[in-house]
Structure formats: C-alpha cells, structure tokens
PDB file of C-alpha atoms in Angstrom:
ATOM      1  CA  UNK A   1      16.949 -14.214  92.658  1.00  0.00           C
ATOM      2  CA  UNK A   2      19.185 -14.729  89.158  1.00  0.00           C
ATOM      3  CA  UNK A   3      18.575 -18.238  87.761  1.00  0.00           C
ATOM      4  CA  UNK A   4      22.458 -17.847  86.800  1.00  0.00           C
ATOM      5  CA  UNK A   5      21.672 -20.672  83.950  1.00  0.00           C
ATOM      6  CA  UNK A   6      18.699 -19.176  82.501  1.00  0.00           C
ATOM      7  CA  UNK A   7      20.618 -16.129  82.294  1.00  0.00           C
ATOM      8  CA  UNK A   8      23.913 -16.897  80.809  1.00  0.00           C
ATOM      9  CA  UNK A   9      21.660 -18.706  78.008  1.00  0.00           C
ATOM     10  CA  UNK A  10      20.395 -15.663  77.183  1.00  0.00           C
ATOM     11  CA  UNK A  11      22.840 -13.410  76.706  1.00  0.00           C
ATOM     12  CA  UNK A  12      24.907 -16.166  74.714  1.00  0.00           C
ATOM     13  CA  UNK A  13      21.969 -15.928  72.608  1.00  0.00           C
ATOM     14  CA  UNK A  14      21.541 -11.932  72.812  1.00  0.00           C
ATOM     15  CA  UNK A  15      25.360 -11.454  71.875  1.00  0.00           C
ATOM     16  CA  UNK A  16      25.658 -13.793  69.578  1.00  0.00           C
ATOM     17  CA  UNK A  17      22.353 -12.258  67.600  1.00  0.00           C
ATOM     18  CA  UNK A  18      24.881  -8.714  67.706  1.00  0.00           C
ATOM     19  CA  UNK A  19      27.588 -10.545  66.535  1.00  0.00           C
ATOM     20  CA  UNK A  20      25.846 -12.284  63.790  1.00  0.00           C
ATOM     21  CA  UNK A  21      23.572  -9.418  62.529  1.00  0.00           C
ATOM     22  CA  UNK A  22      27.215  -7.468  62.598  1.00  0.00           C
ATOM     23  CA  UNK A  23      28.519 -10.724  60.230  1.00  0.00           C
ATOM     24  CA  UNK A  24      25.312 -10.499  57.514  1.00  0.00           C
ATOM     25  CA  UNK A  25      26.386  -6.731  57.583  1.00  0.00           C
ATOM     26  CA  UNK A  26      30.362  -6.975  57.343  1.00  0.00           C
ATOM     27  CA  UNK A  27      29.894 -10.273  54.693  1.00  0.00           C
ATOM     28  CA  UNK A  28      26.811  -9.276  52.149  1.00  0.00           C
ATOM     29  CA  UNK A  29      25.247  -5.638  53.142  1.00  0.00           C
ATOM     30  CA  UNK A  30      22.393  -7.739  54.641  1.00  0.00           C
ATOM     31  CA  UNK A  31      20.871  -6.105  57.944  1.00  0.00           C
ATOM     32  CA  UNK A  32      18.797  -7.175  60.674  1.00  0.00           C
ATOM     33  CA  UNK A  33      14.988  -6.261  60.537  1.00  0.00           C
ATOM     34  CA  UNK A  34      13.677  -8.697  63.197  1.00  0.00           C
ATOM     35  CA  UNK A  35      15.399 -11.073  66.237  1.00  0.00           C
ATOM     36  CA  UNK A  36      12.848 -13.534  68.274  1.00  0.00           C
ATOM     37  CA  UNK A  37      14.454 -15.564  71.272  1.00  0.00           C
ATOM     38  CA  UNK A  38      12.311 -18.359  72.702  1.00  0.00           C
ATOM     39  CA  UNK A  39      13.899 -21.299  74.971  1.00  0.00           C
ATOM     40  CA  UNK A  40      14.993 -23.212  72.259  1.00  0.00           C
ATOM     41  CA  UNK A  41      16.147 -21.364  69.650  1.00  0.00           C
ATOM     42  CA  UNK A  42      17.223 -17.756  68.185  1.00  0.00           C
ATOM     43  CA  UNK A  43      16.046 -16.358  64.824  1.00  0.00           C
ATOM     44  CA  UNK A  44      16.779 -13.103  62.949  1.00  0.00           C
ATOM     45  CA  UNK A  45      15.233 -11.780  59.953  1.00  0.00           C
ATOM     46  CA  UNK A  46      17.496 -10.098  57.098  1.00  0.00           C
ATOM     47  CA  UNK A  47      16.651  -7.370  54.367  1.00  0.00           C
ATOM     48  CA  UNK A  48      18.175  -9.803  51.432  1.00  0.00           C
ATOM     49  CA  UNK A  49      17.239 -13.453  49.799  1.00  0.00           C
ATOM     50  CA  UNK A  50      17.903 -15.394  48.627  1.00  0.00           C
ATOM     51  CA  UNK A  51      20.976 -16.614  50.718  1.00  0.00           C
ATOM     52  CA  UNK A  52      22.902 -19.183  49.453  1.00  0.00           C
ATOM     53  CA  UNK A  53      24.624 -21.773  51.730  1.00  0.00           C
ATOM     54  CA  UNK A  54      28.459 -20.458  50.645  1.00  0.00           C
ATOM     55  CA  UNK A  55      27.252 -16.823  52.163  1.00  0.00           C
ATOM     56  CA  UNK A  56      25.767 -18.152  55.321  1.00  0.00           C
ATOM     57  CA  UNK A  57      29.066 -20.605  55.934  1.00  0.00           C
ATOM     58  CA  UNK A  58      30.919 -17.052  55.096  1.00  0.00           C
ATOM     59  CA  UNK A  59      28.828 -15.354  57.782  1.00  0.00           C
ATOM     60  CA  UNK A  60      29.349 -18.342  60.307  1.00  0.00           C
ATOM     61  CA  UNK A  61      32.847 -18.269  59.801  1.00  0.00           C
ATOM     62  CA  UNK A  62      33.422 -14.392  60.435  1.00  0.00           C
ATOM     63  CA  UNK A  63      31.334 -15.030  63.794  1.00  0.00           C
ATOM     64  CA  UNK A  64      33.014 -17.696  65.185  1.00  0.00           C
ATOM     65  CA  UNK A  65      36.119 -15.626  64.162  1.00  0.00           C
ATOM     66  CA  UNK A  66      35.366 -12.942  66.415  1.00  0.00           C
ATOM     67  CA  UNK A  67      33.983 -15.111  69.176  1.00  0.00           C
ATOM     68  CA  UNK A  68      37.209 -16.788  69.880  1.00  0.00           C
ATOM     69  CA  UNK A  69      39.199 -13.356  69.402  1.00  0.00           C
ATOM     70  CA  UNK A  70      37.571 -12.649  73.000  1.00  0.00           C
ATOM     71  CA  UNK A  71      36.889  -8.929  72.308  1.00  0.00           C
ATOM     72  CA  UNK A  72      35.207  -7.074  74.931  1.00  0.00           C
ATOM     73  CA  UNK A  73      31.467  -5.927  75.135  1.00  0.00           C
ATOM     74  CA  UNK A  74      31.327  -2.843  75.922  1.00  0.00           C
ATOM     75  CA  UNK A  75      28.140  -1.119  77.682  1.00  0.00           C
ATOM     76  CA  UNK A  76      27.821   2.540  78.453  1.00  0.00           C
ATOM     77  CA  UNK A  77      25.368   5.304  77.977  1.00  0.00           C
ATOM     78  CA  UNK A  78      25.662   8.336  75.773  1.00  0.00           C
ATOM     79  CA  UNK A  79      23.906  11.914  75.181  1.00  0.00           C
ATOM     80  CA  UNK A  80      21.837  12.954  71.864  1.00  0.00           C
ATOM     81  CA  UNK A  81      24.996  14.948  71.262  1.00  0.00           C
ATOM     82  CA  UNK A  82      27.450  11.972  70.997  1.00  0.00           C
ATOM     83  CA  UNK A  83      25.085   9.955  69.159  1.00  0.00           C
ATOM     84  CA  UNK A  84      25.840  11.251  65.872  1.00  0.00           C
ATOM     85  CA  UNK A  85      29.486  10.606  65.962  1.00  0.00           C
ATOM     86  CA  UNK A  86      28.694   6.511  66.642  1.00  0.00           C
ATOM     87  CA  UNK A  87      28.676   4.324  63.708  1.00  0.00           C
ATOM     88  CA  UNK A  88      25.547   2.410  64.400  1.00  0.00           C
ATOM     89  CA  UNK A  89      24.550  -0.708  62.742  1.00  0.00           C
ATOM     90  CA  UNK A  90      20.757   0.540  62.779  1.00  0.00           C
ATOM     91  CA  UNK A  91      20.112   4.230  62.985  1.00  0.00           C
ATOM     92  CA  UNK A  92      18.368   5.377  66.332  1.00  0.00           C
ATOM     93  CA  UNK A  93      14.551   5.999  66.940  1.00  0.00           C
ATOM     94  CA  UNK A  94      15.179   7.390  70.554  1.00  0.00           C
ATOM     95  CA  UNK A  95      15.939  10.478  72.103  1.00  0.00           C
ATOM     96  CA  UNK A  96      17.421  11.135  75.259  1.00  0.00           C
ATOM     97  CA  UNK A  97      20.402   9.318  77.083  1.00  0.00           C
ATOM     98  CA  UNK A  98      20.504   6.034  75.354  1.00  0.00           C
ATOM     99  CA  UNK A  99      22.354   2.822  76.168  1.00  0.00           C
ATOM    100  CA  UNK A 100      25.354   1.340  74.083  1.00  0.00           C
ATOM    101  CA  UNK A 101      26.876  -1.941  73.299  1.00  0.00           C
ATOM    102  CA  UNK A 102      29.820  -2.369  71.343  1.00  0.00           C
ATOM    103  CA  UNK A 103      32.315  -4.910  70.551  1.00  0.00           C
ATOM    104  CA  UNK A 104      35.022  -2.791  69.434  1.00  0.00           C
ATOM    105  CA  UNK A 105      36.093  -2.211  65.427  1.00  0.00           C
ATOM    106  CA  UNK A 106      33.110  -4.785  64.805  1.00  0.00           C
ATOM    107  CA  UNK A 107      29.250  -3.789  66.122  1.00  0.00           C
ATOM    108  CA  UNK A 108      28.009  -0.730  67.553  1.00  0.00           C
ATOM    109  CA  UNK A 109      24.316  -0.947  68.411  1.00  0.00           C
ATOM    110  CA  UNK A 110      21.649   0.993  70.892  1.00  0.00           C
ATOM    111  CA  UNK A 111      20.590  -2.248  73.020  1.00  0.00           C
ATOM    112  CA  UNK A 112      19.001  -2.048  76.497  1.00  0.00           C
ATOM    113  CA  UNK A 113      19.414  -6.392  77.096  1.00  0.00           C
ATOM    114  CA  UNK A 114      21.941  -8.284  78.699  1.00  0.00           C
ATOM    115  CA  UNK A 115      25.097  -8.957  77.346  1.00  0.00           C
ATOM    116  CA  UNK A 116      28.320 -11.473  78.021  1.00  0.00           C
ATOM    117  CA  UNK A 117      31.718  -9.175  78.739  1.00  0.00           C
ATOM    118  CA  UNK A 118      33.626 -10.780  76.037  1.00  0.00           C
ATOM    119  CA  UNK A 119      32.472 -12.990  73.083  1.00  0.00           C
ATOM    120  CA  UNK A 120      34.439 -15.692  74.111  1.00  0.00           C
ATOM    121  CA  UNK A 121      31.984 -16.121  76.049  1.00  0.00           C
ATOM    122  CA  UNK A 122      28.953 -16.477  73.610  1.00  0.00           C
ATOM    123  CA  UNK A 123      30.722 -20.050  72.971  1.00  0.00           C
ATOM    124  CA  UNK A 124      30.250 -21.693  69.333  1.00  0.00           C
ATOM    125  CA  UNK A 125      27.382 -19.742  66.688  1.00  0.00           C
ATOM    126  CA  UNK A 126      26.236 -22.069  64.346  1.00  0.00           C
ATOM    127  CA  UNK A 127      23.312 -21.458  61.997  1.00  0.00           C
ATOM    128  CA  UNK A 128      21.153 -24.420  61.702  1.00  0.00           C
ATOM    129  CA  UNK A 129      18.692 -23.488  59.246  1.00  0.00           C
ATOM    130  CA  UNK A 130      17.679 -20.632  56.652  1.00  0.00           C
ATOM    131  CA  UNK A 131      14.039 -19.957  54.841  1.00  0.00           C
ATOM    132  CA  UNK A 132      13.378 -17.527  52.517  1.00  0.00           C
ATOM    133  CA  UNK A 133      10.367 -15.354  53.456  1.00  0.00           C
ATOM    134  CA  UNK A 134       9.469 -13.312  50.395  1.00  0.00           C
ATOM    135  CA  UNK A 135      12.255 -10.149  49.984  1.00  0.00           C
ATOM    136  CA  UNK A 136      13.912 -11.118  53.297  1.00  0.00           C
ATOM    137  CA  UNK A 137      15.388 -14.059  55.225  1.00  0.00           C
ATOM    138  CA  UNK A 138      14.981 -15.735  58.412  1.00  0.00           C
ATOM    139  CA  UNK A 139      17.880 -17.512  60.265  1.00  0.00           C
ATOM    140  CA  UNK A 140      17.920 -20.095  62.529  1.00  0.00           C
ATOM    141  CA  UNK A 141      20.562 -20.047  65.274  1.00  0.00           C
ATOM    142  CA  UNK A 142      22.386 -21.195  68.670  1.00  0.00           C
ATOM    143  CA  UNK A 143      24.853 -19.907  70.386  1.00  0.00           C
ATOM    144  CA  UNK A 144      26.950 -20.781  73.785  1.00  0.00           C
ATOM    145  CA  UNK A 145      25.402 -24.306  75.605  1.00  0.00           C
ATOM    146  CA  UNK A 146      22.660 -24.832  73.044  1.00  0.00           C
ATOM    147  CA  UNK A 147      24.307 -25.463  69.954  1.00  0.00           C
ATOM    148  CA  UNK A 148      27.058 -27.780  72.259  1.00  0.00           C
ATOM    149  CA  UNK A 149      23.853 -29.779  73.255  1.00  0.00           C
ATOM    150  CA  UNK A 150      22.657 -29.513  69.627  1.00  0.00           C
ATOM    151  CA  UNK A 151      26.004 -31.342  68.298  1.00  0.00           C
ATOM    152  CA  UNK A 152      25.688 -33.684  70.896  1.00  0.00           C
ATOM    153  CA  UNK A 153      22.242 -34.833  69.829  1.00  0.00           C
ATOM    154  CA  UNK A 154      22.804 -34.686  66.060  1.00  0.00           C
ATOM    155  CA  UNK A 155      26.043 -36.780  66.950  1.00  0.00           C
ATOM    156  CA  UNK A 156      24.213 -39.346  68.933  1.00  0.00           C
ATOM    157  CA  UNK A 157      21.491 -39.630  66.249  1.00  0.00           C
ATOM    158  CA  UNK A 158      24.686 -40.080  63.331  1.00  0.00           C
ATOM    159  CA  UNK A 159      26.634 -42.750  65.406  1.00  0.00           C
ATOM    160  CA  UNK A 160      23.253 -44.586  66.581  1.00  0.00           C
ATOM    161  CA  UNK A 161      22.267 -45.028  62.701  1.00  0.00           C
ATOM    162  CA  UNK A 162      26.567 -45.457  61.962  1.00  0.00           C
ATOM    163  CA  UNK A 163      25.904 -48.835  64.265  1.00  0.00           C
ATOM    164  CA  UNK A 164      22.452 -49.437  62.873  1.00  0.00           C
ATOM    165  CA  UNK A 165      24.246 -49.999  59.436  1.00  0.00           C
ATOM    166  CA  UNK A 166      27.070 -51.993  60.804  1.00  0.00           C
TER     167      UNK A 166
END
C-alpha cells in the first residue's frame, strides 16, 4: 500500500531537485554532482563556489518560474540509438533501454525515481541555505508542503518575537 503523503513529498522533492539542478545549469554553468533526500530536507552538490546570494536568488527565481508555468514531466524510455540525439543535462553511464524525464525546452535527464506530471505540482522551491565545500557547493532546499510548513514556522517564530518587542 502507497502512503499517498509520503509519496507526493517525495517527488515534490525529486522534481524540484531536476528543476533546480536544470536552474544552476541555465543561470551560471554550475551542474549537479551529488542530490541526498532525507525526511526533512533536500540537498544538491554543484561543480562551482563560491555562490553568491544574487546567483542563488537568480536560480530561485528561474525555478519558481517554471514551476508555476505548469509544464509537463514527461517519462518514457528510449534505445542506445536515440540516446545520442537527447540533450542531456549529465551524459549517460548506462547502456541498454534507459528511462527519461523531461520537462520540455528546460531539463532532459536519465532518472529511474518518481516524478509529479507537471511542476505545478512541485509547489514553491526555496533554497534555505548554501555552504561552500572546497571547489563545489552544497544547497539546501524544499520544495511542495515542506517549505509551506517551513514559512509557517519561520513566520510564527518572527510574529512571536514582533509581540515579544511590543
């Protein structure tokens, strides 16, 4: 049995991680070398540092911009021989029939997880936190019902000390 919750948590997360790795990509040539997803949060590492906080509000922005465009997420398998002709966002290990998810004119990307069917669907991506780690970055991220609950907390905490003050 699907714990429908559960699930639609993580592929907010999952699709949001294509969208944003897609973002670094599109905004400063920065690519993906590593993605962790635990219950609370989302990271990916990138190939570039330092970021500064004008390219990751840059990044954020192009996300969110194609999150509430509501394209399609497109899954489908392909042969070695039409591999080639894909422009992939990471160049392919794997041979034989391989899976593909794309969000058209944005990401194309060998992926065998679980995906929304449109990015509205992914709900808000904010980045909450960056840390340099040597030559590359690591991102902090939520996507969908965590970052709303997220907000919600931080807001609490900001009009709790607002009447503190008062």
């Amino acid at each position: 049995e699907i714990d429908w919750p559960r699930r639609l948590d993580l592929m907010q997360q999952h699709t949001g991680q294509h969208i944003l790795s897609a973002a670094f990509v599109a905004q400063l040539g920065a690519n993906t070398v590593g993605f962790h997803l635990s219950e609370d949060y989302a990271t990916i590492d990138l190939d570039r540092a330092p970021l500064s906080d004008a390219e990751l509000a840059g990044v954020e922005a192009l996300a969110n911009d194609v999150v509430f465009e509501d394209r399609p997420v497109l899954a489908r398998f392909v042969s070695d021989e039409e591999v080639p002709s894909l422009a992939l966002r990471k160049p392919l290990a794997h041979e034989g029939p391989v899976r593909i998810v794309e969000i058209p004119s944005f990401d194309t990307s060998a992926c065998g997880g679980t995906h929304v069917r449109a990015t509205g669907q992914v709900g808000l991506i904010k980045i909450t936190r960056s840390e340099r780690r040597g030559s590359e970055t690591r991102v902090e991220f939520l996507c969908g019902l965590r970052a709303l609950h997220d907000y919600q907390a931080k807001n609490a905490l900001l009009m709790d000390l607002a009447r503190a003050h008062t």
